[in-house]
Short mmCIF file of C-alpha atoms and ligand atoms in Angstrom, two decimals:
data_model
loop_
_atom_site.label_atom_id
_atom_site.label_comp_id
_atom_site.label_asym_id
_atom_site.label_seq_id
_atom_site.Cartn_x
_atom_site.Cartn_y
_atom_site.Cartn_z
CA MET X 259 0.00 0.00 0.00
CA LEU X 260 1.41 3.39 -0.92
CA GLU X 261 1.67 5.62 2.15
CA LYS X 262 0.06 9.04 2.57
CA ARG X 263 2.43 11.89 1.75
CA THR X 264 2.93 15.51 2.63
CA LEU X 265 1.43 18.15 0.36
CA GLY X 266 4.39 20.38 -0.55
CA LYS X 267 6.02 21.74 2.57
CA THR X 268 2.76 21.87 4.53
CA ASN X 269 1.77 19.49 7.29
CA ILE X 270 -1.19 18.14 5.32
CA LYS X 271 -1.13 14.42 4.55
CA VAL X 272 -2.79 13.19 1.38
CA SER X 273 -3.22 9.83 -0.26
CA PRO X 274 -1.02 9.79 -3.38
CA ILE X 275 -4.18 9.07 -5.37
CA GLY X 276 -7.20 11.28 -4.78
CA ILE X 277 -10.41 11.69 -6.76
CA GLY X 278 -11.36 14.63 -8.98
CA VAL X 279 -15.03 15.54 -9.07
CA MET X 280 -15.06 17.90 -12.04
CA MET X 281 -17.75 15.79 -13.69
CA TRP X 282 -20.09 16.33 -10.75
CA MET X 283 -21.36 19.55 -12.23
CA GLY X 284 -24.96 18.48 -12.33
CA GLY X 285 -25.77 19.94 -15.72
CA LYS X 286 -24.92 23.57 -14.87
CA GLY X 287 -22.35 25.90 -16.37
CA ILE X 288 -20.87 25.76 -19.86
CA ILE X 289 -19.33 22.30 -19.38
CA GLY X 290 -22.17 21.08 -17.19
CA ARG X 291 -24.50 20.87 -20.14
CA ILE X 292 -22.34 18.26 -21.82
CA ALA X 293 -20.93 16.49 -18.75
CA PRO X 294 -22.55 13.19 -17.73
CA ASN X 295 -25.28 13.19 -15.13
CA VAL X 296 -24.05 11.36 -12.03
CA SER X 297 -26.88 10.45 -9.62
CA ASP X 298 -26.63 11.12 -5.87
CA GLU X 299 -26.54 7.38 -5.22
CA ILE X 300 -23.56 6.92 -7.53
CA LYS X 301 -21.76 9.95 -6.08
CA ASN X 302 -22.26 8.56 -2.58
CA ASN X 303 -20.91 5.18 -3.68
CA ILE X 304 -17.92 6.82 -5.35
CA ILE X 305 -17.04 8.54 -2.07
CA LYS X 306 -17.58 5.32 -0.13
CA GLU X 307 -15.33 3.27 -2.44
CA SER X 308 -12.69 6.01 -2.39
CA PHE X 309 -12.66 6.35 1.35
CA ASP X 310 -12.80 2.61 2.02
CA GLY X 311 -9.88 2.18 -0.37
CA GLY X 312 -7.69 4.68 1.51
CA ILE X 313 -8.33 7.86 -0.50
CA ASN X 314 -8.64 11.01 1.64
CA PHE X 315 -8.10 13.70 -1.01
CA PHE X 316 -10.76 15.22 -3.27
CA ASP X 317 -10.38 17.89 -5.92
CA THR X 318 -13.03 20.32 -7.10
CA ALA X 319 -13.27 23.93 -8.34
CA GLU X 320 -15.53 26.95 -8.55
CA MET X 321 -15.49 26.52 -12.35
CA TYR X 322 -17.01 23.05 -12.15
CA GLY X 323 -20.62 24.15 -12.37
CA PHE X 324 -20.09 27.38 -10.38
CA GLY X 325 -20.31 25.65 -7.01
CA ARG X 326 -22.28 22.57 -8.07
CA SER X 327 -19.32 20.19 -7.93
CA GLU X 328 -18.23 21.61 -4.55
CA ALA X 329 -21.74 21.27 -3.13
CA ASN X 330 -22.14 17.75 -4.51
CA LEU X 331 -18.82 16.72 -2.99
CA ALA X 332 -19.82 18.05 0.45
CA LYS X 333 -23.24 16.37 0.19
CA SER X 334 -21.71 12.98 -0.61
CA LEU X 335 -19.09 13.28 2.13
CA LYS X 336 -21.90 14.07 4.61
CA ALA X 337 -24.00 11.17 3.28
CA ASN X 338 -21.05 8.91 4.13
CA SER X 339 -20.65 10.53 7.59
CA ILE X 340 -17.09 11.54 6.71
CA GLU X 341 -15.83 14.14 9.12
CA ASP X 342 -13.95 17.26 8.14
CA LYS X 343 -10.81 16.14 9.97
CA ASP X 344 -10.62 12.93 7.93
CA VAL X 345 -10.66 14.51 4.51
CA VAL X 346 -8.47 16.86 2.47
CA ILE X 347 -10.33 19.09 0.02
CA GLY X 348 -8.77 21.12 -2.73
CA THR X 349 -10.78 23.72 -4.62
CA LYS X 350 -9.88 26.52 -7.02
CA TRP X 351 -10.65 30.18 -7.62
CA ALA X 352 -11.52 31.07 -11.23
CA PRO X 353 -9.25 34.02 -12.15
CA MET X 354 -10.43 34.82 -15.70
CA PHE X 355 -11.62 38.46 -16.10
CA ARG X 356 -11.20 38.99 -12.36
CA ARG X 357 -8.85 40.71 -9.97
CA ALA X 358 -7.27 38.97 -7.00
CA ARG X 359 -9.42 40.91 -4.52
CA ASN X 360 -12.35 38.88 -5.80
CA MET X 361 -11.00 35.98 -3.75
CA ARG X 362 -11.86 37.64 -0.44
CA ARG X 363 -15.33 38.49 -1.74
CA THR X 364 -16.09 34.93 -2.89
CA ILE X 365 -14.32 32.74 -0.33
CA ASN X 366 -17.37 32.55 1.95
CA LYS X 367 -19.41 31.35 -1.01
CA ARG X 368 -16.88 28.54 -1.59
CA LEU X 369 -17.18 27.57 2.10
CA GLN X 370 -20.96 27.67 1.86
CA TYR X 371 -20.99 25.37 -1.16
CA LEU X 372 -18.59 23.07 0.69
CA ASP X 373 -21.02 23.09 3.61
CA ASP X 374 -18.25 24.26 5.92
CA TYR X 375 -15.83 21.46 5.12
CA THR X 376 -12.38 23.03 5.40
CA ILE X 377 -10.64 24.21 2.26
CA ASP X 378 -7.33 22.45 2.83
CA LEU X 379 -5.86 23.63 -0.45
CA TYR X 380 -7.00 26.72 -2.35
CA MET X 381 -5.61 27.09 -5.86
CA ILE X 382 -5.60 29.67 -8.62
CA HIS X 383 -7.16 27.67 -11.46
CA GLN X 384 -4.97 29.07 -14.24
CA PRO X 385 -2.55 31.96 -14.68
CA ILE X 386 -4.67 34.33 -16.81
CA SER X 387 -6.24 37.15 -14.79
CA PHE X 388 -6.35 40.95 -14.42
CA SER X 389 -3.96 40.76 -11.44
CA THR X 390 -0.27 39.97 -11.22
CA ILE X 391 1.07 36.76 -9.66
CA LYS X 392 2.39 38.84 -6.78
CA THR X 393 -1.04 40.33 -6.02
CA GLU X 394 -2.68 36.94 -6.30
CA MET X 395 -0.18 35.31 -3.95
CA ASN X 396 -0.62 38.14 -1.43
CA GLU X 397 -4.35 37.57 -1.57
CA LEU X 398 -3.95 33.81 -1.09
CA ALA X 399 -1.67 34.50 1.88
CA ARG X 400 -4.34 36.75 3.36
CA LEU X 401 -6.81 33.85 3.19
CA VAL X 402 -4.35 31.60 5.04
CA GLU X 403 -3.73 34.25 7.68
CA SER X 404 -7.46 34.78 8.21
CA GLU X 405 -7.85 30.97 8.49
CA LYS X 406 -10.25 30.74 5.57
CA VAL X 407 -8.01 28.16 3.89
CA LYS X 408 -5.26 25.90 5.17
CA SER X 409 -2.78 25.93 2.31
CA VAL X 410 -2.45 27.39 -1.16
CA GLY X 411 -1.53 26.29 -4.64
CA ILE X 412 -1.72 27.05 -8.35
CA SER X 413 -2.78 25.21 -11.45
CA ASN X 414 -1.59 25.24 -15.05
CA TYR X 415 1.39 27.46 -14.20
CA ASN X 416 4.57 26.97 -16.22
CA ALA X 417 7.95 26.63 -14.49
CA LYS X 418 8.73 30.35 -14.56
CA LYS X 419 5.35 31.38 -13.16
CA MET X 420 5.50 28.64 -10.53
CA ARG X 421 8.89 29.94 -9.39
CA LYS X 422 7.49 33.48 -9.17
CA ALA X 423 4.45 32.30 -7.17
CA HIS X 424 6.75 30.37 -4.82
CA GLU X 425 9.03 33.39 -4.40
CA GLU X 426 6.16 35.75 -3.50
CA LEU X 427 4.69 33.32 -0.97
CA GLU X 428 8.10 32.59 0.51
CA LYS X 429 8.44 36.28 1.41
CA LEU X 430 5.33 35.78 3.53
CA ARG X 431 6.59 32.45 4.91
CA ILE X 432 3.81 30.50 3.29
CA PRO X 433 4.68 27.40 1.26
CA LEU X 434 3.39 26.93 -2.26
CA ALA X 435 1.83 23.53 -1.67
CA ALA X 436 1.01 22.33 -5.19
CA ASN X 437 0.88 23.01 -8.90
CA GLN X 438 -1.93 21.07 -10.59
CA VAL X 439 -1.09 20.26 -14.20
CA ASN X 440 -2.07 17.94 -17.04
CA TYR X 441 0.21 14.92 -16.68
CA SER X 442 -0.17 11.32 -17.76
CA LEU X 443 1.69 8.60 -19.63
CA VAL X 444 0.42 10.10 -22.88
CA ARG X 445 1.32 13.65 -21.89
CA ARG X 446 4.73 13.75 -20.29
CA ASN X 447 5.86 17.26 -21.28
CA ILE X 448 6.24 18.42 -17.66
CA GLU X 449 9.27 16.12 -17.52
CA THR X 450 11.02 18.15 -20.20
CA ASN X 451 9.66 21.72 -19.92
CA GLY X 452 11.06 22.46 -16.45
CA ILE X 453 7.81 22.11 -14.45
CA LEU X 454 8.76 18.82 -12.77
CA ASP X 455 12.38 19.83 -12.07
CA THR X 456 11.29 23.16 -10.61
CA ALA X 457 8.68 21.48 -8.42
CA LYS X 458 11.31 19.05 -7.10
CA GLU X 459 13.75 21.86 -6.43
CA LEU X 460 11.19 24.01 -4.59
CA GLY X 461 9.45 21.17 -2.75
CA VAL X 462 6.12 21.79 -4.50
CA THR X 463 3.79 18.83 -5.06
CA ILE X 464 2.70 18.20 -8.63
CA THR X 465 -0.95 17.18 -8.78
CA ALA X 466 -1.47 15.35 -12.07
CA TYR X 467 -4.87 15.97 -13.63
CA THR X 468 -6.41 13.92 -16.47
CA PRO X 469 -4.06 11.06 -15.42
CA LEU X 470 -5.99 8.42 -17.36
CA ALA X 471 -6.32 10.64 -20.46
CA GLY X 472 -10.08 10.53 -19.95
CA GLY X 473 -10.10 6.72 -19.65
CA LEU X 474 -7.80 6.01 -22.63
CA LEU X 475 -5.13 4.46 -20.39
CA THR X 476 -7.60 1.94 -18.99
CA GLY X 477 -7.61 0.38 -22.47
CA LYS X 478 -11.40 0.57 -22.69
CA LEU X 479 -11.41 2.77 -25.77
CA HIS X 480 -8.84 0.59 -27.51
CA ASN X 481 -11.02 -2.44 -26.83
CA ASN X 482 -14.32 -0.70 -27.66
CA PRO X 483 -13.72 2.25 -30.00
CA GLU X 484 -17.48 2.82 -30.25
CA MET X 485 -17.38 4.07 -26.61
CA MET X 486 -15.65 7.15 -27.97
CA LYS X 487 -18.90 8.69 -29.15
CA ASN X 488 -20.19 8.90 -25.56
CA LYS X 489 -17.09 10.75 -24.38
CA PHE X 490 -16.94 14.36 -23.37
CA ALA X 491 -15.66 16.38 -26.40
CA MET X 492 -12.36 17.34 -24.71
CA TYR X 493 -11.49 13.66 -24.13
CA ARG X 494 -12.59 12.63 -27.61
CA MET X 495 -9.94 14.91 -29.05
CA VAL X 496 -7.18 13.65 -26.73
CA ALA X 497 -8.17 10.01 -27.12
CA LYS X 498 -8.51 10.09 -30.91
CA ARG X 499 -5.14 11.74 -31.34
CA ASN X 500 -3.41 9.22 -29.09
CA MET X 501 -5.35 6.04 -29.82
CA GLU X 502 -2.96 4.44 -32.29
CA GLU X 503 0.26 5.73 -30.75
CA SER X 504 -0.73 4.52 -27.28
CA THR X 505 -1.52 0.94 -28.32
CA PRO X 506 1.95 -0.48 -27.39
CA LEU X 507 1.80 1.43 -24.10
CA VAL X 508 -1.62 0.03 -23.18
CA GLU X 509 -0.40 -3.47 -24.11
CA THR X 510 2.60 -3.05 -21.79
CA LEU X 511 0.37 -1.74 -18.96
CA THR X 512 -1.92 -4.72 -19.47
CA GLU X 513 0.95 -7.25 -19.38
CA ILE X 514 2.52 -5.70 -16.27
CA GLY X 515 -0.92 -5.50 -14.68
CA LYS X 516 -1.35 -9.27 -15.06
CA THR X 517 1.72 -9.89 -12.88
CA HIS X 518 0.14 -7.84 -10.07
CA GLU X 519 -3.46 -8.92 -10.83
CA VAL X 520 -4.47 -5.34 -11.54
CA LEU X 521 -5.80 -3.44 -14.55
CA PRO X 522 -3.83 -1.30 -17.05
CA GLY X 523 -5.33 1.95 -15.73
CA GLN X 524 -4.21 1.02 -12.21
CA VAL X 525 -0.67 0.44 -13.45
CA ALA X 526 -0.75 3.84 -15.19
CA LEU X 527 -1.84 5.62 -11.97
CA ASN X 528 0.67 3.76 -9.81
CA TRP X 529 3.51 4.65 -12.20
CA LEU X 530 2.51 8.32 -12.18
CA VAL X 531 2.71 8.67 -8.39
CA THR X 532 5.84 6.58 -7.87
CA TYR X 533 8.19 7.19 -10.81
CA HIS X 534 9.35 10.59 -9.50
CA GLY X 535 9.56 9.70 -5.81
CA ASN X 536 7.00 11.60 -3.75
CA THR X 537 6.70 14.66 -6.00
CA VAL X 538 3.62 13.63 -7.98
CA ILE X 539 0.15 12.84 -6.68
CA THR X 540 -2.91 12.45 -8.87
CA ILE X 541 -6.67 12.95 -9.00
CA PRO X 542 -8.36 10.65 -11.52
CA GLY X 543 -11.99 11.48 -12.23
CA ALA X 544 -14.81 9.06 -11.44
CA THR X 545 -18.37 8.91 -12.70
CA LYS X 546 -18.98 5.33 -11.55
CA ALA X 547 -18.29 3.64 -8.20
CA TYR X 548 -16.12 0.87 -9.69
CA GLN X 549 -13.78 3.53 -11.07
CA ALA X 550 -13.11 4.97 -7.62
CA LYS X 551 -12.56 1.45 -6.30
CA GLU X 552 -10.02 0.76 -9.04
CA SER X 553 -8.27 4.09 -8.54
CA ALA X 554 -7.93 3.39 -4.82
CA GLY X 555 -6.72 -0.11 -5.68
CA ALA X 556 -3.91 1.46 -7.71
CA MET X 557 -2.23 2.27 -4.37
CA ALA X 558 -2.22 -1.37 -3.26
CA PHE X 559 0.77 -2.80 -5.14
CA ASN X 560 4.36 -1.91 -5.97
CA LEU X 561 5.86 -1.76 -9.42
CA SER X 562 9.42 -3.05 -9.65
CA LYS X 563 12.15 -0.73 -10.92
CA THR X 564 12.37 -2.75 -14.14
CA GLU X 565 8.61 -2.47 -14.71
CA SER X 566 8.65 1.30 -14.08
CA GLU X 567 11.52 1.77 -16.52
CA GLU X 568 9.81 -0.37 -19.14
CA ILE X 569 6.67 1.80 -18.88
CA ALA X 570 8.77 4.97 -19.07
CA GLU X 571 10.50 3.66 -22.18
CA VAL X 572 7.40 2.59 -24.06
CA SER X 573 5.76 5.99 -23.39
CA GLU X 574 8.86 7.97 -24.39
CA ILE X 575 7.10 9.18 -27.55
CA PHE X 576 4.82 11.25 -25.28
CA LEU X 577 7.69 13.12 -23.60
N1 LIG W 809 -6.77 22.14 -13.08
C1 LIG W 809 -7.31 21.91 -14.25
O1 LIG W 809 -7.25 22.76 -15.16
C2 LIG W 809 -8.00 20.59 -14.49
C3 LIG W 809 -8.39 20.22 -15.79
C4 LIG W 809 -9.02 18.98 -15.96
C5 LIG W 809 -9.24 18.15 -14.85
N2 LIG W 809 -8.87 18.56 -13.60
C6 LIG W 809 -9.10 17.70 -12.41
O2 LIG W 809 -8.63 16.39 -12.66
C7 LIG W 809 -9.67 15.45 -12.43
C8 LIG W 809 -9.51 14.24 -13.34
O3 LIG W 809 -9.31 14.62 -14.66
P1 LIG W 809 -10.20 14.13 -15.86
O4 LIG W 809 -11.57 13.74 -15.41
O5 LIG W 809 -10.04 15.18 -16.89
O6 LIG W 809 -9.43 12.88 -16.47
P2 LIG W 809 -9.15 11.36 -16.12
O7 LIG W 809 -9.04 11.14 -14.69
O8 LIG W 809 -8.01 11.03 -16.99
O9 LIG W 809 -10.43 10.65 -16.72
C9 LIG W 809 -11.58 10.43 -15.98
C10 LIG W 809 -12.49 9.54 -16.79
O10 LIG W 809 -11.84 8.32 -17.06
C11 LIG W 809 -12.74 7.26 -16.97
N3 LIG W 809 -12.30 6.36 -15.90
C12 LIG W 809 -11.86 6.68 -14.66
N4 LIG W 809 -11.54 5.57 -13.97
C13 LIG W 809 -11.79 4.53 -14.80
C14 LIG W 809 -11.68 3.14 -14.67
N5 LIG W 809 -11.21 2.59 -13.53
N6 LIG W 809 -12.03 2.36 -15.71
C15 LIG W 809 -12.48 2.91 -16.85
N7 LIG W 809 -12.63 4.23 -17.04
C16 LIG W 809 -12.29 5.03 -16.02
C17 LIG W 809 -14.10 7.85 -16.69
O11 LIG W 809 -14.73 8.03 -17.94
P3 LIG W 809 -16.33 7.85 -18.10
O12 LIG W 809 -16.93 8.95 -17.28
O13 LIG W 809 -16.53 8.01 -19.57
O14 LIG W 809 -16.67 6.48 -17.58
C18 LIG W 809 -13.74 9.17 -16.02
O15 LIG W 809 -14.73 10.15 -16.20
C19 LIG W 809 -10.95 16.25 -12.65
O16 LIG W 809 -12.05 15.68 -11.98
C20 LIG W 809 -10.58 17.58 -12.05
O17 LIG W 809 -10.71 17.52 -10.63
C21 LIG W 809 -8.23 19.75 -13.42
#
């Protein structure tokens, strides 16, 4: 079983695999209209399977249905009688067309949607906004100091911007806990563009989003290409582009999985959170309970060094 690890240089302990609840938007917002409808019963079962399997970390955002995903997460945690102290929640402020001061005006709304579960990690969703990184980091620090959030992070920041964010927070003696970025075996560019190296150097956790490439790395689309038409448009694009090229990779994941009696997607998740030591954690999405169970199960075995290197080699084309 992979142990819990520290989020950046904070004292917050997270399971290396969490669950992302972006798809729990309940039909609201721009994406909500095309995201799948996940019933309350399924959401509750997803949380149960996650928690029973050792997952304590859940990722959401203001953008995911303008509070819907946050509220649905809180509702399902409550339905499972999961206490605030036993869970780590990350959510994100949407910076587009806004200034940093908007954070102090909207933070109570975030807490309301989360039904007073603590915001353990508050992130800036992406780097485009009307404010500078410095102003945004000062505003995040203010939220920590006023105990509205426990720790702070960023998302989709390149290496240079991450360094700047870290530098501004360091002046205020607040660690930059995490940078959440797109990272999977079919998208390995953070290993070459400086993001991963900078995170290691600064002690910032990398939270890999879209770690299964929307399900592609489970092999289900390779086995049933017709499933593609039910996929969310964003995934369809990623999956289609990578389908052929990722066939040898999925075959390798499947073969290695057989040795450990696990599935290819579980091997992919395990690789992601172990290949670079403790730097990377991940938050696969789940719209069905079995998916959360499998994601949690991805923490229950150890890949050998040879297996990890073989996976790295066969996915080199995605570097
Ligand atoms: N910061 C950002 O800008 C950003 C951007 C994107 C995502 N995120 C975060 O990252 C989280 C995950 O990313 P993601 O949903 O884009 O990608 P993902 O985790 O790669 O894909 C999730 C999808 O994969 C399929 N899946 C998951 N487990 C499976 C299993 N065991 N077997 C078969 N299929 C399985 C499901 O597809 P079906 O629903 O079709 O069954 C699920 O919806 C999001 O929830 C969100 O919290 C952050």
